[in-house]
mmCIF file of the C-alpha atoms, coordinates in Angstrom:
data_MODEL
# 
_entry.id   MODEL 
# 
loop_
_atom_site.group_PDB 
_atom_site.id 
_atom_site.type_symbol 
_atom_site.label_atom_id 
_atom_site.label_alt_id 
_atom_site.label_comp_id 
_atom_site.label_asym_id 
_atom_site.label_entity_id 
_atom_site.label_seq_id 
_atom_site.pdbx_PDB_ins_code 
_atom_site.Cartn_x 
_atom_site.Cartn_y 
_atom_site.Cartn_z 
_atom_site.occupancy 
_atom_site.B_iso_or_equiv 
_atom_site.pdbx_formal_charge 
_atom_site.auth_seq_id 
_atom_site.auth_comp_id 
_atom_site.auth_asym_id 
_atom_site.auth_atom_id 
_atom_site.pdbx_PDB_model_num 
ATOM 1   C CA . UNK A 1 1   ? 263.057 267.962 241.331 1.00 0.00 ? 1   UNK A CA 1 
ATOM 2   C CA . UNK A 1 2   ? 261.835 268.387 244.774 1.00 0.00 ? 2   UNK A CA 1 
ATOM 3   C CA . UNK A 1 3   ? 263.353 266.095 247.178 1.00 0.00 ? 3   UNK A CA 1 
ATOM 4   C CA . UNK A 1 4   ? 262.602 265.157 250.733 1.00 0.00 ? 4   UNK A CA 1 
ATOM 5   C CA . UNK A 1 5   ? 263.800 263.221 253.681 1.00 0.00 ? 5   UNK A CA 1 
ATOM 6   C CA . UNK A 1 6   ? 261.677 261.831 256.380 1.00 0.00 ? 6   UNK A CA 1 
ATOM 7   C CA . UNK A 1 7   ? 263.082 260.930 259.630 1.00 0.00 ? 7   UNK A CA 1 
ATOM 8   C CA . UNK A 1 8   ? 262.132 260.615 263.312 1.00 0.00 ? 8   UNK A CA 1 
ATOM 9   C CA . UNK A 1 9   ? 260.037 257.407 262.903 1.00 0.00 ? 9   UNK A CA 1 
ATOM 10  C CA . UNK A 1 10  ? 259.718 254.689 265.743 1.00 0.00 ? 10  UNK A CA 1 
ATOM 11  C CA . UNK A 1 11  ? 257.804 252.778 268.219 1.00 0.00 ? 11  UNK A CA 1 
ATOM 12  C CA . UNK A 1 12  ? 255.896 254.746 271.072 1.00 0.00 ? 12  UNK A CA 1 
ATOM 13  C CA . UNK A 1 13  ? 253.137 253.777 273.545 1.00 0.00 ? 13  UNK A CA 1 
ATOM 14  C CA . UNK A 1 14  ? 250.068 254.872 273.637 1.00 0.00 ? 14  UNK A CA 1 
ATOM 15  C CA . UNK A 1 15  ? 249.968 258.700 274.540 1.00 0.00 ? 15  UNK A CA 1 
ATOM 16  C CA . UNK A 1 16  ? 253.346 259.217 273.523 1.00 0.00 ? 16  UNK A CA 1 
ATOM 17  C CA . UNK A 1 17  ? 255.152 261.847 271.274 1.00 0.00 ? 17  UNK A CA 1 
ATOM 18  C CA . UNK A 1 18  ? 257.134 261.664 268.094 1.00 0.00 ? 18  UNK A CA 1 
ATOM 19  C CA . UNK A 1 19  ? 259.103 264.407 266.092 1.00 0.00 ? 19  UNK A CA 1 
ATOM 20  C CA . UNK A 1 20  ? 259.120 263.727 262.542 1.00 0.00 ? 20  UNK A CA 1 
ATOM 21  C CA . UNK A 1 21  ? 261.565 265.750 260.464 1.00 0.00 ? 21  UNK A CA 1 
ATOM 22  C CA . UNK A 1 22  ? 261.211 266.701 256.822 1.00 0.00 ? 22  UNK A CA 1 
ATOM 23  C CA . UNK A 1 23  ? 264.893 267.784 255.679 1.00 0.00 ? 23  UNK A CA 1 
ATOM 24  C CA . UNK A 1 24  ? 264.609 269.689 251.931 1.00 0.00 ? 24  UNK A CA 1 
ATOM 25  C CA . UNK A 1 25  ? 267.726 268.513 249.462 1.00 0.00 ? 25  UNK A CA 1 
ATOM 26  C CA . UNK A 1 26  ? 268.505 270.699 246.573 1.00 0.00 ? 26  UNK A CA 1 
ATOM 27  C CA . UNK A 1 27  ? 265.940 273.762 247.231 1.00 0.00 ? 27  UNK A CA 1 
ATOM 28  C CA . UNK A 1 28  ? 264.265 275.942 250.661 1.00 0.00 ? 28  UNK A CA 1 
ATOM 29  C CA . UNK A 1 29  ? 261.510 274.485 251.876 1.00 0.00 ? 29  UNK A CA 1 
ATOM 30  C CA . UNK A 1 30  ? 260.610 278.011 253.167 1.00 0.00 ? 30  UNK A CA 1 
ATOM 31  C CA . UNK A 1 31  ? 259.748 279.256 249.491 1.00 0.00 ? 31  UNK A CA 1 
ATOM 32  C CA . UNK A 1 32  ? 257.014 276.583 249.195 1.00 0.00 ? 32  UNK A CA 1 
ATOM 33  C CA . UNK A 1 33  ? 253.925 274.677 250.875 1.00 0.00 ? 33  UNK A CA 1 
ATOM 34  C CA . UNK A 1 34  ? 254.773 271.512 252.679 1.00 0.00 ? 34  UNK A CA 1 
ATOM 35  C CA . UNK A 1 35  ? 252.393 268.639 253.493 1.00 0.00 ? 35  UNK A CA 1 
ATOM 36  C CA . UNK A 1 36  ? 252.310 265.975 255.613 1.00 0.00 ? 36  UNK A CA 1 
ATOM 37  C CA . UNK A 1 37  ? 250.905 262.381 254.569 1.00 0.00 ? 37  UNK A CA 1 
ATOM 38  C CA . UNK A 1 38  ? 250.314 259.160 256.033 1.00 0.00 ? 38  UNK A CA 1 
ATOM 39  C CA . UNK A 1 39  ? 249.603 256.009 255.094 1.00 0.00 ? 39  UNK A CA 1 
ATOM 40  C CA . UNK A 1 40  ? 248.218 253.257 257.082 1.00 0.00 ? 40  UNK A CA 1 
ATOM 41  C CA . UNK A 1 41  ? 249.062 249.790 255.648 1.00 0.00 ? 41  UNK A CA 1 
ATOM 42  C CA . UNK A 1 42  ? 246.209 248.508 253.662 1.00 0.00 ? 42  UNK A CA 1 
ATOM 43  C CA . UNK A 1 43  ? 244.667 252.024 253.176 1.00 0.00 ? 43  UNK A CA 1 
ATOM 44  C CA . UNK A 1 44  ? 244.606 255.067 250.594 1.00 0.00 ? 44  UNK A CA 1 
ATOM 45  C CA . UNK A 1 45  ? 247.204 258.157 251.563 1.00 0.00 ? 45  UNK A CA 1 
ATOM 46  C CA . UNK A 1 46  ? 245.658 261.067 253.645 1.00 0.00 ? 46  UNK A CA 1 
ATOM 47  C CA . UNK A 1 47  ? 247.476 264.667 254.097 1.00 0.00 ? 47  UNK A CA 1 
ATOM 48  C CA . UNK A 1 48  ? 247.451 264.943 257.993 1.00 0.00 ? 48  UNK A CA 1 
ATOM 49  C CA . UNK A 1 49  ? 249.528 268.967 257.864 1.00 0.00 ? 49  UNK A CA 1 
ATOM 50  C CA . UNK A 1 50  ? 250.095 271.291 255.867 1.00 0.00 ? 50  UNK A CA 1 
ATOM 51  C CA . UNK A 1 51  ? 252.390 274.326 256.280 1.00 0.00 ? 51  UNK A CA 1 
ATOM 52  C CA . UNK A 1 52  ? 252.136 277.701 254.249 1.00 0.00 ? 52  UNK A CA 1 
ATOM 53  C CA . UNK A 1 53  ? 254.445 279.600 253.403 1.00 0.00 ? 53  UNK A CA 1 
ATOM 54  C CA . UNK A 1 54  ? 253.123 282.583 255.302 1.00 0.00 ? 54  UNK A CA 1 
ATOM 55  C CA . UNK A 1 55  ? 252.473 280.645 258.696 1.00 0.00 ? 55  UNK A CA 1 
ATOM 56  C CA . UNK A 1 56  ? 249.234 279.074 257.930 1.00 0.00 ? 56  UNK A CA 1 
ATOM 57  C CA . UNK A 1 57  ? 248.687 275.946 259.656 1.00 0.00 ? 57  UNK A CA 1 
ATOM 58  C CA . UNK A 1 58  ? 246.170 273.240 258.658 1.00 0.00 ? 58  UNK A CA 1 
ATOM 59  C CA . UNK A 1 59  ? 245.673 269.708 260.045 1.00 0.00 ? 59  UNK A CA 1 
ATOM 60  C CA . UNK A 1 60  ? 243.307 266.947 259.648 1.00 0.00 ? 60  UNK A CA 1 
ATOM 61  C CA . UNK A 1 61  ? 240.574 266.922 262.251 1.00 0.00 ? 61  UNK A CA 1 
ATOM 62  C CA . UNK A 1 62  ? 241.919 263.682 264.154 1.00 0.00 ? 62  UNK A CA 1 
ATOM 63  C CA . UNK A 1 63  ? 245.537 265.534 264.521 1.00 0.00 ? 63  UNK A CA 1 
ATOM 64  C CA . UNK A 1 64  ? 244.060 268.782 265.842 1.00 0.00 ? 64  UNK A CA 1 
ATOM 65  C CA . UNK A 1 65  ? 245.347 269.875 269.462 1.00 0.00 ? 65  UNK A CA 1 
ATOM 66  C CA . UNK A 1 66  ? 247.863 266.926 269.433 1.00 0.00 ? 66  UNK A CA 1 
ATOM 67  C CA . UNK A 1 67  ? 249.922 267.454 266.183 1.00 0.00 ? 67  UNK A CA 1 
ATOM 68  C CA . UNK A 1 68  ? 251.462 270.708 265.343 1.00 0.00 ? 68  UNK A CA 1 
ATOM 69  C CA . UNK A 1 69  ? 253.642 271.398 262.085 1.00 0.00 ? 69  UNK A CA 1 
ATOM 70  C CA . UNK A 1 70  ? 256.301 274.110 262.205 1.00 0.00 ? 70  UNK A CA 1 
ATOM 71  C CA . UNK A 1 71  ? 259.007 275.523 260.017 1.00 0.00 ? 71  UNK A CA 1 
ATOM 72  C CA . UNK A 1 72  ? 263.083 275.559 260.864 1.00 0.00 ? 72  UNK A CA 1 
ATOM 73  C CA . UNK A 1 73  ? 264.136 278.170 258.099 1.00 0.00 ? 73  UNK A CA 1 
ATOM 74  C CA . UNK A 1 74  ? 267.992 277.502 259.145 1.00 0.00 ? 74  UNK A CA 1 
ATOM 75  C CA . UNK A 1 75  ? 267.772 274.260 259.166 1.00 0.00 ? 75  UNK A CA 1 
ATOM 76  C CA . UNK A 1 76  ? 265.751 274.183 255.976 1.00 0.00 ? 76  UNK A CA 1 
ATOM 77  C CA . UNK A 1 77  ? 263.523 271.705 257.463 1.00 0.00 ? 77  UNK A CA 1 
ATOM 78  C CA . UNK A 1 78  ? 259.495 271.133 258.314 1.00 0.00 ? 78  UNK A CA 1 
ATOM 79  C CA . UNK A 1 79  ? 258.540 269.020 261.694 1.00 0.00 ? 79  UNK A CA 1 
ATOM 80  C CA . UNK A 1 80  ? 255.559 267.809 262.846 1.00 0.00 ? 80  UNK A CA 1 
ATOM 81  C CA . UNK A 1 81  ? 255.156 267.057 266.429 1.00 0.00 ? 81  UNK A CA 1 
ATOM 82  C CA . UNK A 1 82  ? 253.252 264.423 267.455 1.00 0.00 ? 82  UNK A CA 1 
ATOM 83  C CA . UNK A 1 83  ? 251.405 263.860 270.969 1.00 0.00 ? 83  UNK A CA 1 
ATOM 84  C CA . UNK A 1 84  ? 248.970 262.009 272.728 1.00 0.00 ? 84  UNK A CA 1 
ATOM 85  C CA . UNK A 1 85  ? 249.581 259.232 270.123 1.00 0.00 ? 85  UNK A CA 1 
ATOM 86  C CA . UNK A 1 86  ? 247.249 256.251 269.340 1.00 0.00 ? 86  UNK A CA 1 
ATOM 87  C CA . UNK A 1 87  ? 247.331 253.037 267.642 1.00 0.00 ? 87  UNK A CA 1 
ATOM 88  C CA . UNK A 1 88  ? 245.152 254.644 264.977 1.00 0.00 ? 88  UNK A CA 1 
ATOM 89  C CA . UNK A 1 89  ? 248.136 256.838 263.920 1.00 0.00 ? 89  UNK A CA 1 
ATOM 90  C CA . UNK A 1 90  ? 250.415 254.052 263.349 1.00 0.00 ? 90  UNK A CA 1 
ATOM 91  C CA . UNK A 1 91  ? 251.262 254.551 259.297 1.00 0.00 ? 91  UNK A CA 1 
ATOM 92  C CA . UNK A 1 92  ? 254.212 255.645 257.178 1.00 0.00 ? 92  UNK A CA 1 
ATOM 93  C CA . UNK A 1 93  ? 254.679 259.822 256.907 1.00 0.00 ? 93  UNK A CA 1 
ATOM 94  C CA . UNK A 1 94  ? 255.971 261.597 255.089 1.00 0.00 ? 94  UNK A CA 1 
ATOM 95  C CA . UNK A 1 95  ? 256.113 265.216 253.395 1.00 0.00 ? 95  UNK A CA 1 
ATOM 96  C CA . UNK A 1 96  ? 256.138 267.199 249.931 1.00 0.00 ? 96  UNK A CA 1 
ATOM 97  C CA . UNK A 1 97  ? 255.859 269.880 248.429 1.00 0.00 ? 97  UNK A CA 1 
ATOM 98  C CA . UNK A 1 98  ? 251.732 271.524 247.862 1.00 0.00 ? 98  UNK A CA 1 
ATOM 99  C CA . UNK A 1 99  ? 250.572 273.673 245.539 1.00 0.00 ? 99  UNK A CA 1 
ATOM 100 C CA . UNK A 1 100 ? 248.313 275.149 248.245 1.00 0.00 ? 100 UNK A CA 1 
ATOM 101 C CA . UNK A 1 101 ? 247.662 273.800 251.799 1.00 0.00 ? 101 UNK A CA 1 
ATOM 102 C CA . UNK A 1 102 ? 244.073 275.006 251.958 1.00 0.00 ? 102 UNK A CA 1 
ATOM 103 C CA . UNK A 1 103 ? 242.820 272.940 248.461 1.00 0.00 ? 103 UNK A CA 1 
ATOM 104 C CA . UNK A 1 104 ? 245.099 270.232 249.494 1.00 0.00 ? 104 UNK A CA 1 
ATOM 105 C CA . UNK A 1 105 ? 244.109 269.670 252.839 1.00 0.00 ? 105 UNK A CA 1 
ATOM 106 C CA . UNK A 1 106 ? 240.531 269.633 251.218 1.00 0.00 ? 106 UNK A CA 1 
ATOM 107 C CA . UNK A 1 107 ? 241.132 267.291 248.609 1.00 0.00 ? 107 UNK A CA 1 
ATOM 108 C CA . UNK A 1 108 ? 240.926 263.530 248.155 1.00 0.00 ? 108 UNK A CA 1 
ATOM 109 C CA . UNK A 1 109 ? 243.600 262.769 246.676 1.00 0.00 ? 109 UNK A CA 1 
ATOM 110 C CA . UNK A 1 110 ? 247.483 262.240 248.090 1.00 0.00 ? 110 UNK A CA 1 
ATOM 111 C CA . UNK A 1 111 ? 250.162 261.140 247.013 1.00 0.00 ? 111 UNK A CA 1 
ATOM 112 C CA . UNK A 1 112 ? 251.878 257.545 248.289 1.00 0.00 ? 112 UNK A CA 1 
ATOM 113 C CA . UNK A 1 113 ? 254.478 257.953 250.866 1.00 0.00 ? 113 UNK A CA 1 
ATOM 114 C CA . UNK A 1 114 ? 257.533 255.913 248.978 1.00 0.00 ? 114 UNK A CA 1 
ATOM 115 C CA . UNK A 1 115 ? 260.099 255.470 252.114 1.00 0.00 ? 115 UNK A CA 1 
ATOM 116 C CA . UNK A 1 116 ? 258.822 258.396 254.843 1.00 0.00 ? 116 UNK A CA 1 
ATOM 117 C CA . UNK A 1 117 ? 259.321 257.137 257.725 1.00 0.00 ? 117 UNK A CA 1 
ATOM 118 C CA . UNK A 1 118 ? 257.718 254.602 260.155 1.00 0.00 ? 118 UNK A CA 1 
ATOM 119 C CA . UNK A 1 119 ? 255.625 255.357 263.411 1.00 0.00 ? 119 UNK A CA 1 
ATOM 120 C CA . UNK A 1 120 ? 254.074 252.566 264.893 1.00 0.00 ? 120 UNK A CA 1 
ATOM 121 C CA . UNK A 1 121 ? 251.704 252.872 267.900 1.00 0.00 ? 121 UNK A CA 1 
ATOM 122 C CA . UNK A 1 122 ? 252.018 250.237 269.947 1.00 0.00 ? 122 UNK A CA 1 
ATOM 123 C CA . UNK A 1 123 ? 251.964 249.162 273.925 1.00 0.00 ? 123 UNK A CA 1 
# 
């Protein structure tokens, strides 16, 4: 069982920055895909990163050239850097494990975040 844990959640203004944190327990994250959801209360889960295994990088078009997703092989961990937040990214995140980033990203269906953790966009 793959296993997750979200962290780096708050509350930032408007144009701010986050770092959320996606710690693998049990297994390295570096031997598989990892995606990034969020859900906004109220709405259906959307994948918002992915990361390959072989440094491919995908990200919904409203996160492009503000969000970027990386890999810390050490720390057997997957971030996701956040700038130039808006209210519109307020939601819960958080990360598993994909099959493939490039069908995922492309899909329509994603899995509920259970906890993740919260960002909340707010001045």
């Amino acid at each position: 069982h793959l296993q997750f844990v979200e962290s780096g959640g708050g509350l930032v203004q408007p144009g701010g920055s986050l770092r959320l944190s996606c710690a693998a327990s049990g297994f390295t994250a570096g031997h598989y895909d990892v995606g990034w959801i969020r859900q906004a209360p109220g709405k259906e889960p959307k994948g918002v990163s992915c990361a390959t295994t072989i440094g491919a990088k995908y990200y919904v078009r409203s996160a492009q050239g503000r969000f970027a997703v990386s890999r810390d092989i050490l720390k057997n961990t997957v971030s996701l850097q956040m700038n130039n937040l808006t209210p519109e990214d307020t939601a819960t995140y958080c990360c598993t494990y994909v099959e493939a980033c490039g069908s995922w990203m492309a899909g329509n269906s994603f899995d509920s975040c259970g906890q993740g953790t919260q960002v909340t966009v707010s001045s």
